[in-house]
mmCIF file of C-alpha atoms and ligand atoms in Angstrom:
data_model
loop_
_atom_site.group_PDB
_atom_site.id
_atom_site.type_symbol
_atom_site.label_atom_id
_atom_site.label_comp_id
_atom_site.label_asym_id
_atom_site.label_seq_id
_atom_site.Cartn_x
_atom_site.Cartn_y
_atom_site.Cartn_z
ATOM 1 C CA MET S 1 144.700 -14.887 7.983
ATOM 2 C CA LYS S 2 148.072 -16.377 6.762
ATOM 3 C CA TYR S 3 149.901 -18.988 8.831
ATOM 4 C CA TYR S 4 153.521 -19.991 9.128
ATOM 5 C CA ILE S 5 155.291 -22.746 10.839
ATOM 6 C CA GLY S 6 158.458 -22.286 12.942
ATOM 7 C CA ILE S 7 160.486 -25.262 14.349
ATOM 8 C CA ASP S 8 163.138 -24.972 17.107
ATOM 9 C CA LEU S 9 165.345 -28.086 16.611
ATOM 10 C CA GLY S 10 167.047 -28.753 19.730
ATOM 11 C CA GLY S 11 169.316 -31.382 20.974
ATOM 12 C CA THR S 12 166.485 -32.781 23.381
ATOM 13 C CA ASN S 13 163.291 -31.634 21.882
ATOM 14 C CA ILE S 14 161.764 -30.684 18.524
ATOM 15 C CA ALA S 15 159.442 -27.925 19.142
ATOM 16 C CA ALA S 16 157.064 -26.558 16.454
ATOM 17 C CA GLY S 17 154.432 -23.799 16.435
ATOM 18 C CA LEU S 18 151.993 -22.453 14.020
ATOM 19 C CA VAL S 19 152.424 -18.764 13.947
ATOM 20 C CA ASN S 20 149.903 -16.227 12.599
ATOM 21 C CA GLU S 21 150.633 -12.758 10.932
ATOM 22 C CA ASP S 22 150.623 -11.044 14.271
ATOM 23 C CA PHE S 23 153.616 -13.287 15.299
ATOM 24 C CA GLU S 24 151.536 -15.167 17.707
ATOM 25 C CA ILE S 25 151.950 -18.779 18.402
ATOM 26 C CA VAL S 26 148.284 -20.173 17.856
ATOM 27 C CA ALA S 27 149.083 -23.891 18.227
ATOM 28 C CA SER S 28 152.190 -25.808 19.301
ATOM 29 C CA LYS S 29 153.540 -29.355 19.410
ATOM 30 C CA SER S 30 156.826 -31.016 20.291
ATOM 31 C CA CYS S 31 158.470 -34.422 20.337
ATOM 32 C CA PRO S 32 161.830 -35.716 21.481
ATOM 33 C CA THR S 33 164.878 -35.354 19.290
ATOM 34 C CA ALA S 34 165.937 -38.813 20.395
ATOM 35 C CA LEU S 35 169.403 -38.528 19.381
ATOM 36 C CA PRO S 36 171.484 -40.272 18.226
ATOM 37 C CA ARG S 37 169.485 -41.454 15.229
ATOM 38 C CA PRO S 38 169.668 -40.751 11.490
ATOM 39 C CA ALA S 39 168.829 -37.294 9.933
ATOM 40 C CA ALA S 40 165.999 -38.787 7.882
ATOM 41 C CA GLU S 41 164.083 -39.858 10.924
ATOM 42 C CA VAL S 42 164.466 -36.375 12.526
ATOM 43 C CA GLU S 43 163.043 -34.825 9.259
ATOM 44 C CA ALA S 44 160.236 -37.229 9.207
ATOM 45 C CA ASP S 45 159.213 -36.120 12.620
ATOM 46 C CA MET S 46 159.489 -32.543 11.866
ATOM 47 C CA ALA S 47 157.420 -32.920 8.731
ATOM 48 C CA LYS S 48 154.741 -34.990 10.954
ATOM 49 C CA LEU S 49 154.592 -32.086 13.432
ATOM 50 C CA CYS S 50 154.025 -29.716 10.556
ATOM 51 C CA THR S 51 151.114 -31.563 9.088
ATOM 52 C CA GLU S 52 149.596 -32.145 12.569
ATOM 53 C CA LEU S 53 149.756 -28.396 13.374
ATOM 54 C CA ALA S 54 148.176 -27.431 10.071
ATOM 55 C CA ALA S 55 145.339 -30.056 10.601
ATOM 56 C CA GLU S 56 144.605 -28.573 14.110
ATOM 57 C CA LYS S 57 143.381 -25.430 12.291
ATOM 58 C CA GLY S 58 141.650 -27.305 9.500
ATOM 59 C CA LEU S 59 144.408 -26.498 7.129
ATOM 60 C CA THR S 60 146.757 -28.456 4.830
ATOM 61 C CA MET S 61 150.374 -27.636 4.057
ATOM 62 C CA ALA S 62 149.148 -25.879 0.955
ATOM 63 C CA ASP S 63 147.664 -23.298 3.164
ATOM 64 C CA ILE S 64 150.917 -22.626 5.151
ATOM 65 C CA GLY S 65 152.962 -19.641 3.839
ATOM 66 C CA TRP S 66 156.328 -21.345 4.612
ATOM 67 C CA VAL S 67 158.199 -23.436 7.230
ATOM 68 C CA GLY S 68 161.342 -22.077 9.061
ATOM 69 C CA ILE S 69 163.751 -24.195 11.045
ATOM 70 C CA GLY S 70 166.187 -23.005 13.593
ATOM 71 C CA THR S 71 169.024 -25.706 14.071
ATOM 72 C CA PRO S 72 172.354 -25.706 15.862
ATOM 73 C CA GLY S 73 175.351 -25.703 13.543
ATOM 74 C CA ALA S 74 176.787 -23.775 10.570
ATOM 75 C CA VAL S 75 173.925 -23.016 8.493
ATOM 76 C CA ASN S 76 173.703 -21.536 4.879
ATOM 77 C CA PRO S 77 170.365 -19.812 4.983
ATOM 78 C CA ILE S 78 170.310 -19.258 1.183
ATOM 79 C CA THR S 79 170.490 -23.096 0.421
ATOM 80 C CA GLY S 80 169.302 -24.515 3.629
ATOM 81 C CA PHE S 81 172.570 -26.480 3.879
ATOM 82 C CA VAL S 82 173.870 -27.484 7.447
ATOM 83 C CA GLY S 83 177.708 -27.852 6.960
ATOM 84 C CA PHE S 84 178.218 -29.144 10.522
ATOM 85 C CA ASN S 85 176.020 -29.888 13.443
ATOM 86 C CA ALA S 86 178.266 -31.037 16.210
ATOM 87 C CA ASN S 87 175.487 -31.561 18.614
ATOM 88 C CA PHE S 88 173.621 -34.093 16.364
ATOM 89 C CA GLY S 89 176.763 -35.594 14.773
ATOM 90 C CA TYR S 90 175.573 -34.573 11.256
ATOM 91 C CA ARG S 91 177.866 -33.357 8.407
ATOM 92 C CA ASP S 92 176.861 -31.832 5.107
ATOM 93 C CA TRP S 93 173.011 -31.993 5.728
ATOM 94 C CA TYR S 94 170.765 -30.853 3.070
ATOM 95 C CA LEU S 95 167.995 -30.085 5.627
ATOM 96 C CA GLY S 96 166.238 -27.239 3.684
ATOM 97 C CA LYS S 97 166.029 -29.297 0.421
ATOM 98 C CA ASN S 98 164.864 -32.633 2.189
ATOM 99 C CA MET S 99 162.214 -30.758 4.234
ATOM 100 C CA GLU S 100 160.914 -29.020 0.995
ATOM 101 C CA ALA S 101 160.698 -32.453 -0.648
ATOM 102 C CA LEU S 102 158.822 -33.816 2.367
ATOM 103 C CA LEU S 103 156.491 -30.838 2.858
ATOM 104 C CA GLY S 104 155.942 -29.370 -0.737
ATOM 105 C CA CYS S 105 156.369 -25.846 0.602
ATOM 106 C CA LYS S 106 159.272 -23.302 0.982
ATOM 107 C CA VAL S 107 161.465 -24.055 3.891
ATOM 108 C CA TYR S 108 163.962 -21.599 5.418
ATOM 109 C CA VAL S 109 166.704 -22.706 7.680
ATOM 110 C CA GLU S 110 168.924 -20.566 10.093
ATOM 111 C CA ASN S 111 171.247 -21.292 12.903
ATOM 112 C CA ASP S 112 169.135 -21.536 16.055
ATOM 113 C CA ALA S 113 170.747 -18.517 18.021
ATOM 114 C CA ASN S 114 170.181 -16.464 14.855
ATOM 115 C CA ALA S 115 166.432 -17.503 14.621
ATOM 116 C CA ALA S 116 165.865 -16.682 18.182
ATOM 117 C CA ALA S 117 167.510 -13.290 17.763
ATOM 118 C CA TYR S 118 165.203 -12.695 14.643
ATOM 119 C CA GLY S 119 162.266 -13.801 16.963
ATOM 120 C CA GLU S 120 162.963 -11.026 19.382
ATOM 121 C CA TYR S 121 163.496 -8.593 16.503
ATOM 122 C CA ALA S 122 160.290 -9.483 14.934
ATOM 123 C CA ALA S 123 157.981 -9.591 17.823
ATOM 124 C CA GLY S 124 159.979 -9.170 21.126
ATOM 125 C CA ALA S 125 162.408 -6.927 22.866
ATOM 126 C CA LEU S 126 164.216 -5.862 19.781
ATOM 127 C CA LYS S 127 161.031 -4.919 17.816
ATOM 128 C CA GLY S 128 161.413 -1.480 15.896
ATOM 129 C CA ALA S 129 165.060 -1.496 16.010
ATOM 130 C CA THR S 130 167.231 -1.413 12.955
ATOM 131 C CA ASN S 131 170.452 -2.497 14.581
ATOM 132 C CA ALA S 132 170.351 -4.823 17.624
ATOM 133 C CA ILE S 133 171.931 -7.586 19.291
ATOM 134 C CA ALA S 134 170.464 -10.623 21.106
ATOM 135 C CA ILE S 135 172.432 -12.492 23.713
ATOM 136 C CA THR S 136 171.333 -15.837 25.254
ATOM 137 C CA LEU S 137 173.183 -16.779 28.450
ATOM 138 C CA GLY S 138 172.855 -20.470 28.664
ATOM 139 C CA THR S 139 175.281 -23.445 28.492
ATOM 140 C CA GLY S 140 177.331 -21.093 26.253
ATOM 141 C CA VAL S 141 176.640 -17.496 25.071
ATOM 142 C CA GLY S 142 174.400 -17.644 21.997
ATOM 143 C CA ALA S 143 174.072 -14.534 19.780
ATOM 144 C CA GLY S 144 172.491 -13.003 16.963
ATOM 145 C CA ILE S 145 173.303 -9.767 15.176
ATOM 146 C CA ILE S 146 170.646 -7.591 13.214
ATOM 147 C CA LEU S 147 172.168 -5.060 10.965
ATOM 148 C CA ASP S 148 169.919 -2.809 8.838
ATOM 149 C CA GLY S 149 167.150 -5.049 9.710
ATOM 150 C CA LYS S 150 168.718 -8.343 8.508
ATOM 151 C CA LEU S 151 170.472 -11.200 10.380
ATOM 152 C CA TYR S 152 174.137 -10.721 9.780
ATOM 153 C CA SER S 153 176.324 -13.916 9.616
ATOM 154 C CA GLY S 154 179.258 -12.851 7.553
ATOM 155 C CA SER S 155 180.704 -14.291 4.195
ATOM 156 C CA ASN S 156 180.492 -17.820 5.198
ATOM 157 C CA HIS S 157 177.377 -17.939 7.312
ATOM 158 C CA ALA S 158 179.592 -18.630 10.578
ATOM 159 C CA GLY S 159 179.610 -14.981 11.714
ATOM 160 C CA GLY S 160 178.000 -13.810 14.957
ATOM 161 C CA GLU S 161 179.711 -16.188 17.215
ATOM 162 C CA LEU S 162 180.140 -13.600 19.717
ATOM 163 C CA GLY S 163 180.535 -15.944 22.652
ATOM 164 C CA HIS S 164 183.889 -17.103 21.243
ATOM 165 C CA MET S 165 185.589 -13.643 21.430
ATOM 166 C CA VAL S 166 188.445 -13.781 23.896
ATOM 167 C CA ILE S 167 188.208 -11.490 26.817
ATOM 168 C CA VAL S 168 190.933 -13.144 28.950
ATOM 169 C CA LYS S 169 194.158 -13.977 27.108
ATOM 170 C CA ASP S 170 195.331 -17.348 28.144
ATOM 171 C CA GLY S 171 192.270 -17.741 30.129
ATOM 172 C CA ARG S 172 189.777 -20.706 30.684
ATOM 173 C CA PRO S 173 190.001 -23.263 27.924
ATOM 174 C CA CYS S 174 187.107 -23.326 25.460
ATOM 175 C CA MET S 175 185.766 -26.315 23.343
ATOM 176 C CA CYS S 176 186.327 -24.166 20.273
ATOM 177 C CA GLY S 177 190.102 -24.406 20.775
ATOM 178 C CA ARG S 178 190.828 -21.096 22.092
ATOM 179 C CA ASN S 179 191.300 -19.949 25.626
ATOM 180 C CA GLY S 180 189.493 -17.148 27.531
ATOM 181 C CA CYS S 181 186.343 -16.935 25.434
ATOM 182 C CA TRP S 182 183.587 -14.806 26.626
ATOM 183 C CA GLU S 183 181.135 -17.577 27.074
ATOM 184 C CA LYS S 184 183.599 -19.302 29.733
ATOM 185 C CA TYR S 185 182.968 -16.318 31.941
ATOM 186 C CA ALA S 186 179.495 -15.018 30.905
ATOM 187 C CA SER S 187 177.375 -17.963 30.395
ATOM 188 C CA ALA S 188 174.888 -19.247 32.832
ATOM 189 C CA ARG S 189 176.918 -22.402 33.180
ATOM 190 C CA ALA S 190 180.030 -20.345 34.185
ATOM 191 C CA LEU S 191 178.062 -18.505 36.903
ATOM 192 C CA ALA S 192 176.949 -21.844 38.274
ATOM 193 C CA GLU S 193 180.741 -23.217 38.210
ATOM 194 C CA ASP S 194 181.919 -19.828 39.814
ATOM 195 C CA THR S 195 179.345 -20.341 42.418
ATOM 196 C CA VAL S 196 180.377 -23.896 43.075
ATOM 197 C CA GLU S 197 184.111 -22.740 43.440
ATOM 198 C CA ALA S 198 183.039 -19.959 45.905
ATOM 199 C CA MET S 199 180.917 -22.613 47.905
ATOM 200 C CA LYS S 200 183.866 -25.001 48.064
ATOM 201 C CA GLN S 201 186.052 -22.382 49.506
ATOM 202 C CA ASN S 202 183.267 -21.229 52.024
ATOM 203 C CA PRO S 203 181.703 -24.533 53.643
ATOM 204 C CA ASP S 204 179.722 -22.431 56.093
ATOM 205 C CA ASN S 205 178.008 -20.471 53.467
ATOM 206 C CA MET S 206 174.176 -20.136 53.251
ATOM 207 C CA MET S 207 174.186 -21.302 49.621
ATOM 208 C CA TRP S 208 174.917 -24.848 50.900
ATOM 209 C CA LYS S 209 171.513 -24.822 52.570
ATOM 210 C CA LEU S 210 169.777 -23.589 49.339
ATOM 211 C CA VAL S 211 170.842 -26.813 47.519
ATOM 212 C CA ASP S 212 170.655 -29.143 50.479
ATOM 213 C CA GLY S 213 174.422 -29.778 50.438
ATOM 214 C CA ASP S 214 174.234 -31.140 46.843
ATOM 215 C CA LEU S 215 176.686 -29.197 44.533
ATOM 216 C CA SER S 216 174.997 -30.795 41.559
ATOM 217 C CA GLU S 217 171.997 -28.674 42.405
ATOM 218 C CA VAL S 218 173.782 -25.509 42.057
ATOM 219 C CA GLY S 219 172.609 -23.428 38.946
ATOM 220 C CA ALA S 220 172.778 -19.852 37.889
ATOM 221 C CA LYS S 221 169.908 -19.025 40.124
ATOM 222 C CA THR S 222 171.638 -20.082 43.396
ATOM 223 C CA ALA S 223 173.925 -17.126 43.701
ATOM 224 C CA PHE S 224 171.043 -14.648 42.793
ATOM 225 C CA ASP S 225 168.704 -16.395 45.201
ATOM 226 C CA ALA S 226 171.372 -15.972 47.970
ATOM 227 C CA LEU S 227 172.072 -12.371 46.805
ATOM 228 C CA HIS S 228 168.354 -11.623 47.287
ATOM 229 C CA ALA S 229 168.771 -13.122 50.929
ATOM 230 C CA GLY S 230 171.479 -10.706 51.722
ATOM 231 C CA ASP S 231 174.490 -13.070 51.551
ATOM 232 C CA GLU S 232 177.767 -11.217 50.984
ATOM 233 C CA LEU S 233 179.495 -14.107 49.067
ATOM 234 C CA ALA S 234 176.873 -14.536 46.642
ATOM 235 C CA LYS S 235 176.892 -10.746 45.884
ATOM 236 C CA ALA S 236 180.506 -10.789 45.265
ATOM 237 C CA VAL S 237 180.089 -13.976 42.927
ATOM 238 C CA VAL S 238 177.272 -12.243 41.059
ATOM 239 C CA ALA S 239 179.038 -8.723 40.854
ATOM 240 C CA ASN S 240 182.152 -10.657 39.373
ATOM 241 C CA TYR S 241 180.063 -12.470 36.938
ATOM 242 C CA LEU S 242 178.145 -9.389 35.718
ATOM 243 C CA GLU S 243 181.468 -7.600 35.000
ATOM 244 C CA TYR S 244 182.328 -10.279 32.569
ATOM 245 C CA VAL S 245 178.963 -10.053 30.913
ATOM 246 C CA ALA S 246 179.389 -6.309 30.829
ATOM 247 C CA CYS S 247 182.924 -6.371 29.550
ATOM 248 C CA GLY S 248 182.007 -8.415 26.548
ATOM 249 C CA LEU S 249 178.784 -6.447 25.874
ATOM 250 C CA THR S 250 180.789 -3.174 25.944
ATOM 251 C CA ASN S 251 183.323 -4.529 23.467
ATOM 252 C CA LEU S 252 180.216 -5.438 21.149
ATOM 253 C CA ILE S 253 178.690 -1.974 21.703
ATOM 254 C CA ASN S 254 182.064 -0.344 20.738
ATOM 255 C CA ILE S 255 181.923 -2.308 17.365
ATOM 256 C CA PHE S 256 178.330 -2.145 16.471
ATOM 257 C CA GLN S 257 176.652 0.713 18.508
ATOM 258 C CA PRO S 258 173.352 -1.058 18.289
ATOM 259 C CA GLU S 259 170.284 0.840 19.486
ATOM 260 C CA ILE S 260 169.352 -2.109 21.681
ATOM 261 C CA VAL S 261 170.832 -5.184 23.082
ATOM 262 C CA CYS S 262 168.619 -7.954 24.672
ATOM 263 C CA ILE S 263 169.655 -10.568 27.002
ATOM 264 C CA GLY S 264 167.919 -13.920 27.198
ATOM 265 C CA GLY S 265 168.120 -17.262 28.923
ATOM 266 C CA GLY S 266 167.016 -18.193 32.410
ATOM 267 C CA VAL S 267 169.170 -15.744 34.058
ATOM 268 C CA SER S 268 167.249 -12.863 32.380
ATOM 269 C CA LYS S 269 164.492 -13.885 34.606
ATOM 270 C CA GLN S 270 166.498 -11.853 37.421
ATOM 271 C CA GLY S 271 165.349 -8.610 35.573
ATOM 272 C CA SER S 272 166.748 -5.481 37.123
ATOM 273 C CA ALA S 273 169.263 -7.364 39.356
ATOM 274 C CA LEU S 274 170.802 -8.526 36.190
ATOM 275 C CA ILE S 275 170.319 -5.509 33.882
ATOM 276 C CA ASP S 276 170.981 -2.588 36.064
ATOM 277 C CA PRO S 277 174.639 -3.525 36.902
ATOM 278 C CA ILE S 278 175.375 -4.188 33.329
ATOM 279 C CA GLN S 279 173.873 -0.988 32.063
ATOM 280 C CA ALA S 280 175.963 0.872 34.864
ATOM 281 C CA TYR S 281 179.018 -0.821 33.658
ATOM 282 C CA VAL S 282 178.513 -0.030 29.958
ATOM 283 C CA ASP S 283 177.433 3.569 30.811
ATOM 284 C CA GLU S 284 180.997 3.907 32.282
ATOM 285 C CA GLU S 285 182.983 2.178 29.611
ATOM 286 C CA ASP S 286 181.248 2.588 26.345
ATOM 287 C CA TYR S 287 183.399 4.657 23.910
ATOM 288 C CA ALA S 288 180.262 6.601 22.907
ATOM 289 C CA ARG S 289 179.166 7.193 26.453
ATOM 290 C CA ASN S 290 178.984 11.041 25.842
ATOM 291 C CA ASN S 291 176.661 10.448 22.772
ATOM 292 C CA ILE S 292 173.108 11.432 23.202
ATOM 293 C CA SER S 293 172.083 8.125 21.343
ATOM 294 C CA ARG S 294 173.057 5.337 23.788
ATOM 295 C CA THR S 295 172.677 1.553 23.644
ATOM 296 C CA ARG S 296 169.808 0.231 25.679
ATOM 297 C CA ILE S 297 170.110 -3.042 27.545
ATOM 298 C CA VAL S 298 166.957 -5.003 28.353
ATOM 299 C CA CYS S 299 165.712 -8.609 29.046
ATOM 300 C CA ALA S 300 164.427 -10.689 26.256
ATOM 301 C CA GLU S 301 160.680 -10.967 26.070
ATOM 302 C CA LEU S 302 159.877 -14.067 24.196
ATOM 303 C CA PHE S 303 162.006 -16.546 26.045
ATOM 304 C CA ASN S 304 161.413 -20.072 24.842
ATOM 305 C CA ASP S 305 159.150 -18.916 22.078
ATOM 306 C CA ALA S 306 161.737 -16.961 20.368
ATOM 307 C CA GLY S 307 163.178 -19.826 18.361
ATOM 308 C CA ILE S 308 159.759 -20.819 17.045
ATOM 309 C CA VAL S 309 158.503 -17.202 16.341
ATOM 310 C CA GLY S 310 161.902 -16.320 14.618
ATOM 311 C CA ALA S 311 162.143 -19.496 12.664
ATOM 312 C CA ALA S 312 158.515 -18.954 11.431
ATOM 313 C CA MET S 313 159.315 -15.350 10.394
ATOM 314 C CA LEU S 314 162.509 -16.051 8.392
ATOM 315 C CA GLY S 315 160.840 -15.769 5.185
ATOM 316 C CA LYS S 316 160.123 -12.056 6.039
ATOM 317 C CA GLN S 317 163.600 -11.166 5.577
ATOM 318 C CA GLU S 318 163.264 -11.581 1.923
ATOM 319 C CA ALA S 319 160.095 -9.649 1.704
HETATM 320 ZN ZN1 ZN J 401 185.488 -20.445 22.338
#
């Protein structure tokens, strides 16, 4: 059995997993990212996690096929160079080369959203597809595009930022500098913010009870919980939110016509309450709605493991 190591390098935690040829995580370890601190310290911690994981199975790094890392930022997957990682405050980071020097094995680096999409493609909801899109609804909208079985990131490796397509001209301001980006309406954070606004205008609504009167406790789940309890306001908030999610998805489907789209992030735990209204909207508006072959919309399957599995499988792209 051959083993690979995948690392999901996040702003809060570094999560690493030993993955076998069947794409299963057989051992995992994590440590705090502990930002802000120098890149060399983060690299040393990642290398330590790798050697410890290998040792757990009685292996050394020489027995590991390769190491893959998913990191925030603009990544050149060919050189492992991270041009800019705003979350970490690093610029021009030779992450791939530095890790290869520390570990003595091949190291692949990808953008974290791309790595997670590749995980769903290799072993999760997108398995078996040739053209697919993975969306993660979180603080923003993360995305990865698989075209002809490979991650697509454009001529400069900054492509696939689907969350920053504008769906409302002159809409809500976004940190990217534009206004009205999809993620300002379709992220889990946007749903929580919309819920807070609706609650402020309806001080007697039941959602206040769900959070013990504390608006800082409102999350993307709050409106769904109230919806399931039959609350009309929550129903309206969720319906409005899902229209934005579906509007952006329909744009993407009209461009790519993928076989399948998977939606991840905490909100995807809502299952059919999330998927069914989106699929209905897309079925009405998709340009190819009369085609026999239609895009299926499903929930992600690997959740938090997608980043580790996808990173560990990055080397398969070359195979
Ligand atoms: Zn934006």
